[in-house]
PDB file of C-alpha atoms and ligand atoms in Angstrom:
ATOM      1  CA  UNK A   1     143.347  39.536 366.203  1.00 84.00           C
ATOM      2  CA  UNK A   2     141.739  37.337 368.913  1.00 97.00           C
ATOM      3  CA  UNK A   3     140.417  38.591 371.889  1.00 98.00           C
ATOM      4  CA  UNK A   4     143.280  37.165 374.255  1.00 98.00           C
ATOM      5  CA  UNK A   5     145.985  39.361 371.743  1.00 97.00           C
ATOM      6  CA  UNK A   6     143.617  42.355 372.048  1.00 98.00           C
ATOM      7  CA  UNK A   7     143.140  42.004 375.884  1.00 98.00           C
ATOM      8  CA  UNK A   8     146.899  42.082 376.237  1.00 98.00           C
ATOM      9  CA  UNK A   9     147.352  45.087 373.908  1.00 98.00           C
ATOM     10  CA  UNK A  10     144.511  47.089 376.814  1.00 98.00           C
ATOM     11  CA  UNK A  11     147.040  45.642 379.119  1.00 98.00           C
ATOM     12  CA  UNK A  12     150.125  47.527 377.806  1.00 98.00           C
ATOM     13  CA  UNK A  13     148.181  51.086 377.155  1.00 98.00           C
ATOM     14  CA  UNK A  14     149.066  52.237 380.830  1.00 98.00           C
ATOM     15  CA  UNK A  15     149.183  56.059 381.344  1.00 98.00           C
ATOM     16  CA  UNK A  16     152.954  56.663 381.548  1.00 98.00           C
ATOM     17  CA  UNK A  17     153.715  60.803 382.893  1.00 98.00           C
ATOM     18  CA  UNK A  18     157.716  59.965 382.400  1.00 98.00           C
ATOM     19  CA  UNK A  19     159.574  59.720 378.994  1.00 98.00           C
ATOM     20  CA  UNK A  20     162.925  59.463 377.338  1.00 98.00           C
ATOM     21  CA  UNK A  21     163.084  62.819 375.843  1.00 98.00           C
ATOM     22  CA  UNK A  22     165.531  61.954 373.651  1.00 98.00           C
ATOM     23  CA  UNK A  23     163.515  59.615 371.661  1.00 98.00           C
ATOM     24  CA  UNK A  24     161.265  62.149 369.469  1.00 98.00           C
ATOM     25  CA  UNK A  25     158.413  61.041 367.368  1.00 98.00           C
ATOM     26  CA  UNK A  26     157.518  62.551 363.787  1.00 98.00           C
ATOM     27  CA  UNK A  27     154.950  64.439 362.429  1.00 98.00           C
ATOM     28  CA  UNK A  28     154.395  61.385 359.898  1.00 98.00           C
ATOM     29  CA  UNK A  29     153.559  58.998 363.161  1.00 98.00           C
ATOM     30  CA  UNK A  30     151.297  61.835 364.374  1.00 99.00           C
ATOM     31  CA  UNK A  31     149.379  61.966 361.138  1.00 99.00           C
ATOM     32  CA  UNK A  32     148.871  57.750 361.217  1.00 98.00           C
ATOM     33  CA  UNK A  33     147.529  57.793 364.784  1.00 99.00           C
ATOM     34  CA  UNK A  34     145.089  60.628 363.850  1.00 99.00           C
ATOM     35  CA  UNK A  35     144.069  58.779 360.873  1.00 98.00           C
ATOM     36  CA  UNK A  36     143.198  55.815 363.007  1.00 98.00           C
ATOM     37  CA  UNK A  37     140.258  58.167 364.598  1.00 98.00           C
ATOM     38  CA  UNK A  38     138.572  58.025 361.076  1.00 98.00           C
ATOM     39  CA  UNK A  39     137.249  54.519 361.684  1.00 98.00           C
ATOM     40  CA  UNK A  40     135.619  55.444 364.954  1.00 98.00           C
ATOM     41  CA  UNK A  41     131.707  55.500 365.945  1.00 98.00           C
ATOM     42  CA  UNK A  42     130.577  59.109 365.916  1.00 97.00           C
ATOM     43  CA  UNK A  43     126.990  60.410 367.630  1.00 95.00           C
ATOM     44  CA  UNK A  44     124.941  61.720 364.423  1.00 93.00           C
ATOM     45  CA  UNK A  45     128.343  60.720 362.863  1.00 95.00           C
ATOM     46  CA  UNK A  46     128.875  64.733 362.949  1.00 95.00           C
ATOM     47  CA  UNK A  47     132.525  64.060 363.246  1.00 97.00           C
ATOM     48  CA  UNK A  48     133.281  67.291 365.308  1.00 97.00           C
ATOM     49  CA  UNK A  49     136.914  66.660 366.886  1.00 98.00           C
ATOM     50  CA  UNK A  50     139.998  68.034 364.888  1.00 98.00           C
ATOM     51  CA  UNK A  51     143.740  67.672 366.001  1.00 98.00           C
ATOM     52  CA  UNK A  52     146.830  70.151 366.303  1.00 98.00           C
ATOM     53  CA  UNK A  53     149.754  67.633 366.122  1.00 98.00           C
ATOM     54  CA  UNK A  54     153.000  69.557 368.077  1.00 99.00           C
ATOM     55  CA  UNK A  55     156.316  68.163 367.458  1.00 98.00           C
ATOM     56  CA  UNK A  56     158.815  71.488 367.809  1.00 98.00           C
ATOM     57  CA  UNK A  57     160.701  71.927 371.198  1.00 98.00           C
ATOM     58  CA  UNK A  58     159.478  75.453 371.824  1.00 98.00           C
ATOM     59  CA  UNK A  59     156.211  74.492 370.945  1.00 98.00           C
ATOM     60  CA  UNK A  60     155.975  71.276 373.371  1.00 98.00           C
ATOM     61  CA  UNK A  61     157.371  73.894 376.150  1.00 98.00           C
ATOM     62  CA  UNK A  62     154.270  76.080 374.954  1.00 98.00           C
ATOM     63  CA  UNK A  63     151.739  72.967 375.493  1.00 98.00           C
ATOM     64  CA  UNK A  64     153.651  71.711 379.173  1.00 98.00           C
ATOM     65  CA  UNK A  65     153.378  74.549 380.934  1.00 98.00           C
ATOM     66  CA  UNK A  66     149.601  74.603 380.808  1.00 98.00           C
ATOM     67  CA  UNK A  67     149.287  71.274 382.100  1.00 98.00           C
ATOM     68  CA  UNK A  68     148.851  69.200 385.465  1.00 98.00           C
ATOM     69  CA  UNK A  69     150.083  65.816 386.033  1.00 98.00           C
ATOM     70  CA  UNK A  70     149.159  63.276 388.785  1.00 97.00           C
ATOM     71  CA  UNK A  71     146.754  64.972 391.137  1.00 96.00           C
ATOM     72  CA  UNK A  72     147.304  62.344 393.767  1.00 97.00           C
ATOM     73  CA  UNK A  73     151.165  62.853 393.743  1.00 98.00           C
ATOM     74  CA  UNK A  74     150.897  66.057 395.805  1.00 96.00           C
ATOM     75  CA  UNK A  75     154.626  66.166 396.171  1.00 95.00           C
ATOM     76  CA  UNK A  76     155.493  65.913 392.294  1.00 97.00           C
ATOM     77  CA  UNK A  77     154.758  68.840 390.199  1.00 94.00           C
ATOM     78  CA  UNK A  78     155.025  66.758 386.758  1.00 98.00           C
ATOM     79  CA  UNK A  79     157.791  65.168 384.532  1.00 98.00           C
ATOM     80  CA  UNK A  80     160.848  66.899 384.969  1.00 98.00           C
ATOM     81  CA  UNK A  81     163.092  68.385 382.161  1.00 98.00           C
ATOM     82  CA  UNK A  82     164.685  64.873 379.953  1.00 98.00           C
ATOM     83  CA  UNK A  83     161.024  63.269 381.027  1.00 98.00           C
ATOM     84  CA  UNK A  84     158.641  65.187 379.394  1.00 98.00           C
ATOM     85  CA  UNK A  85     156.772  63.779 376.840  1.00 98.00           C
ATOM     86  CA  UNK A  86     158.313  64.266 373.228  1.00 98.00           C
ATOM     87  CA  UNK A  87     154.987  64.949 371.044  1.00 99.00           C
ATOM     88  CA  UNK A  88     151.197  66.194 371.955  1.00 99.00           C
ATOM     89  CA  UNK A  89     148.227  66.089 370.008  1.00 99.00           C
ATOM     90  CA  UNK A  90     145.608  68.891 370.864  1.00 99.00           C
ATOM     91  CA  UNK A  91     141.860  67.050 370.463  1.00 98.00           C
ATOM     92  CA  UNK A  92     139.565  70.314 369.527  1.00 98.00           C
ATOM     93  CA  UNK A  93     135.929  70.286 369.165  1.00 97.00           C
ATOM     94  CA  UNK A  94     135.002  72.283 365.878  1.00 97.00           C
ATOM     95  CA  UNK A  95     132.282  74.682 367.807  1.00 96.00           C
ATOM     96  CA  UNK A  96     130.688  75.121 363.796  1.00 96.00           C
ATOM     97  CA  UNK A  97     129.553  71.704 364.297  1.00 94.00           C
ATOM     98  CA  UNK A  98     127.437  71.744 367.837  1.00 84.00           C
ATOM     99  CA  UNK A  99     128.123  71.374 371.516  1.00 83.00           C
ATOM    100  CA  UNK A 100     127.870  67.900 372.659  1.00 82.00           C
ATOM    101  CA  UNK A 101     130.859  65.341 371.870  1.00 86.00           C
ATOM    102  CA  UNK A 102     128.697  62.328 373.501  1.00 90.00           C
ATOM    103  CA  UNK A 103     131.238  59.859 373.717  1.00 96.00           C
ATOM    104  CA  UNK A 104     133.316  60.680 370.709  1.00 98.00           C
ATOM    105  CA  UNK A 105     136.271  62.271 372.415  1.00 98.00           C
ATOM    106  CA  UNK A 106     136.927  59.210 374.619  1.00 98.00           C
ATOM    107  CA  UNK A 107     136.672  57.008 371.916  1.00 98.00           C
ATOM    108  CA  UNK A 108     138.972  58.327 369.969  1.00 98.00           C
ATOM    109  CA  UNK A 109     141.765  58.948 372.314  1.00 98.00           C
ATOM    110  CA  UNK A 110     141.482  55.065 373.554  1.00 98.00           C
ATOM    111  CA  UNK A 111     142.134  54.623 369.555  1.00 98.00           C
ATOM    112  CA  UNK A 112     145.161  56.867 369.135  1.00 99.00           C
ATOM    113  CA  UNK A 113     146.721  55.424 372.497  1.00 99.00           C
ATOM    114  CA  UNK A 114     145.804  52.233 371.393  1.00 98.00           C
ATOM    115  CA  UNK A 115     148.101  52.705 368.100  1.00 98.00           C
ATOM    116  CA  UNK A 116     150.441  53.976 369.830  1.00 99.00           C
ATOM    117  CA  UNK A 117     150.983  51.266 372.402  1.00 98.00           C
ATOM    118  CA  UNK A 118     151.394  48.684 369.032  1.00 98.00           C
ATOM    119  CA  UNK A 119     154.619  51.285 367.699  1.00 98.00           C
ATOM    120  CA  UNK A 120     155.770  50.940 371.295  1.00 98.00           C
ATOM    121  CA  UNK A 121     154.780  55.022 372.203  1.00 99.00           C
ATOM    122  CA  UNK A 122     152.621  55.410 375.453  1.00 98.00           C
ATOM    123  CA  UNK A 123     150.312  58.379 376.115  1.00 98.00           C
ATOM    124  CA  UNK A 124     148.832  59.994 378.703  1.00 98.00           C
ATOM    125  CA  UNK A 125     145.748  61.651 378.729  1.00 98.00           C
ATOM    126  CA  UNK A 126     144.966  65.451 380.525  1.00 98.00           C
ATOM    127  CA  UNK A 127     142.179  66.755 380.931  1.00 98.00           C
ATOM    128  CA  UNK A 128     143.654  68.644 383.709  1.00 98.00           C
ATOM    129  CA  UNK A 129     144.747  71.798 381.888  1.00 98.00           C
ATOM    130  CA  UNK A 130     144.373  75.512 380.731  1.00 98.00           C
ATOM    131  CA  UNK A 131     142.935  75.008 377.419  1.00 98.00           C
ATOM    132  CA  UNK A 132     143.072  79.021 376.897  1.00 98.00           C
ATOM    133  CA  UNK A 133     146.407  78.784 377.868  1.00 98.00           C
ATOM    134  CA  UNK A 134     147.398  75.910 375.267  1.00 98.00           C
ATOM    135  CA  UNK A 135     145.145  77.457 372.429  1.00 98.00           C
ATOM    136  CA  UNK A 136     147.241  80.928 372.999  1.00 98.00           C
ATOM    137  CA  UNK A 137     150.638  78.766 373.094  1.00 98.00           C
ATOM    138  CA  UNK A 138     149.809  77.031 369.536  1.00 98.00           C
ATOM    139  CA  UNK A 139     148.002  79.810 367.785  1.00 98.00           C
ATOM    140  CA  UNK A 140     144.706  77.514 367.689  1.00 98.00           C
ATOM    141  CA  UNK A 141     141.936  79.697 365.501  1.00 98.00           C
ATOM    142  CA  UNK A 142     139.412  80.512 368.266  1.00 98.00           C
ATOM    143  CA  UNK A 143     136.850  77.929 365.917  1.00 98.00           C
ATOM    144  CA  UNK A 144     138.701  75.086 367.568  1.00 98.00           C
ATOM    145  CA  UNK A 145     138.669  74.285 371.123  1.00 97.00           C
ATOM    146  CA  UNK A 146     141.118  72.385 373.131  1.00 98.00           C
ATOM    147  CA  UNK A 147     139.388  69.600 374.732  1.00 97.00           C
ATOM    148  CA  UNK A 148     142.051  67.076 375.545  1.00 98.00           C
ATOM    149  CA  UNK A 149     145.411  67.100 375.518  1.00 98.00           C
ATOM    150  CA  UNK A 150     147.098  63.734 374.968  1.00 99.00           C
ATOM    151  CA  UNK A 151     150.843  63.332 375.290  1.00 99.00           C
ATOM    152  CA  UNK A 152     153.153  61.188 373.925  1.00 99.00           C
ATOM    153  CA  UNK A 153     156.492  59.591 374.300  1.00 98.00           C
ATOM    154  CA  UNK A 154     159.005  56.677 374.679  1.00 98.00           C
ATOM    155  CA  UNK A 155     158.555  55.060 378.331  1.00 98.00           C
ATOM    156  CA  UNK A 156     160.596  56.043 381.097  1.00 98.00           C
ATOM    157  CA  UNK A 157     158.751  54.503 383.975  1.00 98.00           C
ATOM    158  CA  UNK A 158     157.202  51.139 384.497  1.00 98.00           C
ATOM    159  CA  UNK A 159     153.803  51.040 385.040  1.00 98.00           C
ATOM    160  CA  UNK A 160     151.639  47.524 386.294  1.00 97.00           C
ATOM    161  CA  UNK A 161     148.182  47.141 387.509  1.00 98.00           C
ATOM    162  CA  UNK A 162     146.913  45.649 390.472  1.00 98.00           C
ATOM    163  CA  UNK A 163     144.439  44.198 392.410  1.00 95.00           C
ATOM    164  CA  UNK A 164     142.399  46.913 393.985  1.00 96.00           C
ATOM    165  CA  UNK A 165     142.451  46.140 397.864  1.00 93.00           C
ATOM    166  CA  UNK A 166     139.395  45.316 399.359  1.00 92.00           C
ATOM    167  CA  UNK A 167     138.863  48.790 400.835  1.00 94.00           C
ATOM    168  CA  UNK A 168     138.550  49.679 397.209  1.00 94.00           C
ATOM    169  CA  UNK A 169     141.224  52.563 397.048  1.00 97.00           C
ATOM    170  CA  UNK A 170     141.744  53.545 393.584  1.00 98.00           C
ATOM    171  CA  UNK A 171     144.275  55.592 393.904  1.00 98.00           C
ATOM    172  CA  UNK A 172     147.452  54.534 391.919  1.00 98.00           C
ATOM    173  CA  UNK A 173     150.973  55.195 393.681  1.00 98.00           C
ATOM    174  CA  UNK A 174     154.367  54.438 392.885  1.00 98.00           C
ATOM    175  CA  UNK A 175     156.003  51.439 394.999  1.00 98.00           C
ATOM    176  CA  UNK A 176     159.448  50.878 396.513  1.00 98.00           C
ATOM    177  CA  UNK A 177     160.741  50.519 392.856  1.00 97.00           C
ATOM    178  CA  UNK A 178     159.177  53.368 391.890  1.00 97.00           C
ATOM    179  CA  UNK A 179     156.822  51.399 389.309  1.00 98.00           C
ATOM    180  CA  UNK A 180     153.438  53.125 388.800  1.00 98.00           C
ATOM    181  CA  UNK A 181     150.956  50.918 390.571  1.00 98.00           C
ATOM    182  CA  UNK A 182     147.197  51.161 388.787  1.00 98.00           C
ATOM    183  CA  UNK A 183     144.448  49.274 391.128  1.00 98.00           C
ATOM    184  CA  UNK A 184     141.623  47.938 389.015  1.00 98.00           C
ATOM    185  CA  UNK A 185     138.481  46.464 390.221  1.00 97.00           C
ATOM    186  CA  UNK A 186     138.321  42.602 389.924  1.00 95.00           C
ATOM    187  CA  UNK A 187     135.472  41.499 387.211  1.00 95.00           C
ATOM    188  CA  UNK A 188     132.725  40.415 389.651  1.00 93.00           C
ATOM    189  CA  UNK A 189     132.364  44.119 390.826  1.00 93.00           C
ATOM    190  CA  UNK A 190     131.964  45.316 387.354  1.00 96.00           C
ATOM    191  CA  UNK A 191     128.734  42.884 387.248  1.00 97.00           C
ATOM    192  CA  UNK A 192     125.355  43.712 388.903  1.00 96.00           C
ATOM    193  CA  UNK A 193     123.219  40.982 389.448  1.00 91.00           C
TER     194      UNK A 193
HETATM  195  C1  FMN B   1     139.288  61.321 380.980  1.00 70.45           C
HETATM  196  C2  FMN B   1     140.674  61.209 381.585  1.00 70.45           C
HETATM  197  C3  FMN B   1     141.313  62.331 382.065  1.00 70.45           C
HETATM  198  C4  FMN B   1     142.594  62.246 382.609  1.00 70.45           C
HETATM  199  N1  FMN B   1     143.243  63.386 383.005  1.00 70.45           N
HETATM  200  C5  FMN B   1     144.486  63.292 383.513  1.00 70.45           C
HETATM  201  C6  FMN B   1     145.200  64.470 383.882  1.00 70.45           C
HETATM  202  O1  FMN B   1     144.705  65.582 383.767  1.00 70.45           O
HETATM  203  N2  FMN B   1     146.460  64.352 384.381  1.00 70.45           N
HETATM  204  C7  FMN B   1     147.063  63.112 384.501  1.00 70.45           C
HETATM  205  O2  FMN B   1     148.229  63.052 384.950  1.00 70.45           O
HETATM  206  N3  FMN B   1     146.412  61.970 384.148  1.00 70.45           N
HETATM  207  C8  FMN B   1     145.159  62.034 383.662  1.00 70.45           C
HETATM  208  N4  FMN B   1     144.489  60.893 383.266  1.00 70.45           N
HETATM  209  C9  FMN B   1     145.138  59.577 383.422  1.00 70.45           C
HETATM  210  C10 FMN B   1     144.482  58.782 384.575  1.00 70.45           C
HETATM  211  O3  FMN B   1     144.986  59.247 385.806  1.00 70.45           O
HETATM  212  C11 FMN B   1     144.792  57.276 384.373  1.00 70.45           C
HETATM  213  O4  FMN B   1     144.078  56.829 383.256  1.00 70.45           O
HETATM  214  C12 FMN B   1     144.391  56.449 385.593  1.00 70.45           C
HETATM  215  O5  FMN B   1     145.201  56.754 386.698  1.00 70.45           O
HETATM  216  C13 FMN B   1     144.471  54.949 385.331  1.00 70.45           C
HETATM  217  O6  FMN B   1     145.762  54.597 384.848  1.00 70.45           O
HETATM  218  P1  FMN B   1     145.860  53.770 383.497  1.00 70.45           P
HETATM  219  O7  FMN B   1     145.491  54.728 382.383  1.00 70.45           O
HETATM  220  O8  FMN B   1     147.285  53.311 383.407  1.00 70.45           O
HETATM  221  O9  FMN B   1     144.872  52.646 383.590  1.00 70.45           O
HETATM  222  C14 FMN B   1     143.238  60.976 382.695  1.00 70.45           C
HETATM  223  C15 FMN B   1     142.601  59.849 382.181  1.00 70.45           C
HETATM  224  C16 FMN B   1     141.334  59.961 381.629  1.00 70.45           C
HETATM  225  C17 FMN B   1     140.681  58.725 381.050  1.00 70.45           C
END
């Protein structure tokens, strides 16, 4: 792949919160993402994040209501019912294997999402949520703990970056059209001379 192609692929993995929950994804398309996480760097290569892959209706209801969506959007309490995302995958730290994830869990979710955006699925990640609450919900043996929760579905929103303003607020917000807007910081800020 050349490094225009790949740019363009980072340009499609946009955070989408709205989905067409009638389009549901298998197990079997869970299982390929995780297995993409195989191939990614690991500190002391300890390996330490595991994933509960939730597919089942009652058990996606179990994994939403733990979970906050948008922080910015004070006036939108998530996706509503039809919009919610169709699949989840839990990212747990085994706690046999140590405490410190270095950069391993963002790695690997910016792998999964990545093969996801190429079978046309987008993702969001959350951080924002009750990881009790989700571990209770799933049955999750205590030796795993939730760390992320990613979620996954068909697109129901558009979502496009933009040009952060020169004020530099980085706060994305929908527009007339109700497109997701993402400011990003032009190149030369991302440079120190
Ligand atoms: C570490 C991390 C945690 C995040 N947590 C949440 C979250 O709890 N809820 C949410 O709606 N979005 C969450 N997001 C999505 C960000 O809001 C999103 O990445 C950001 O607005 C930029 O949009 P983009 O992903 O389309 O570039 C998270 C993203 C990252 C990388």
């Amino acid at each position: 792949m050349e490094l225009e192609q790949f740019k363009k692929l980072l340009e499609r993995d946009r955070s989408v919160r709205r989905y067409d929950e009638t389009r549901l994804i298998s197990r079997e398309t869970l299982v390929s993402l995780v297995e993409l996480t195989r191939f990614c760097a690991s500190g002391r290569n300890a390996q330490p994040l595991r994933y509960r892959l939730v597919t089942e209706p009652d058990e996606r209801a179990g994994v939403f209501e733990h979970l906050a969506w948008a922080g910015y959007y004070k006036d939108w309490a998530g996706p509503a019912t039809g919009e919610r995302p169709t699949a989840y995958l839990i990212q747990c730290r085994d706690t046999t294997l140590g405490e410190g994830l270095l950069c391993d869990d963002g790695l690997q979710l910016q792998a999964i999402t990545l093969g996801a955006t190429t079978l046309g699925i987008s993702c969001c990640i959350i951080k924002a949520f009750n990881s009790k609450g989700v571990a209770d919900a799933l049955g999750i043996d205590p030796r795993y703990k939730p760390h992320y929760v990613l979620a996954l579905g068909y697109a129901a929103e558009k979502v496009k970056l933009v040009e952060m303003k020169p004020d530099g607020d980085f706060k994305y917000y929908r527009d007339e059209d109700d497109t997701q807007c993402v400011p990003k910081r032009p190149l030369d800020q991302l440079i120190i001379e």
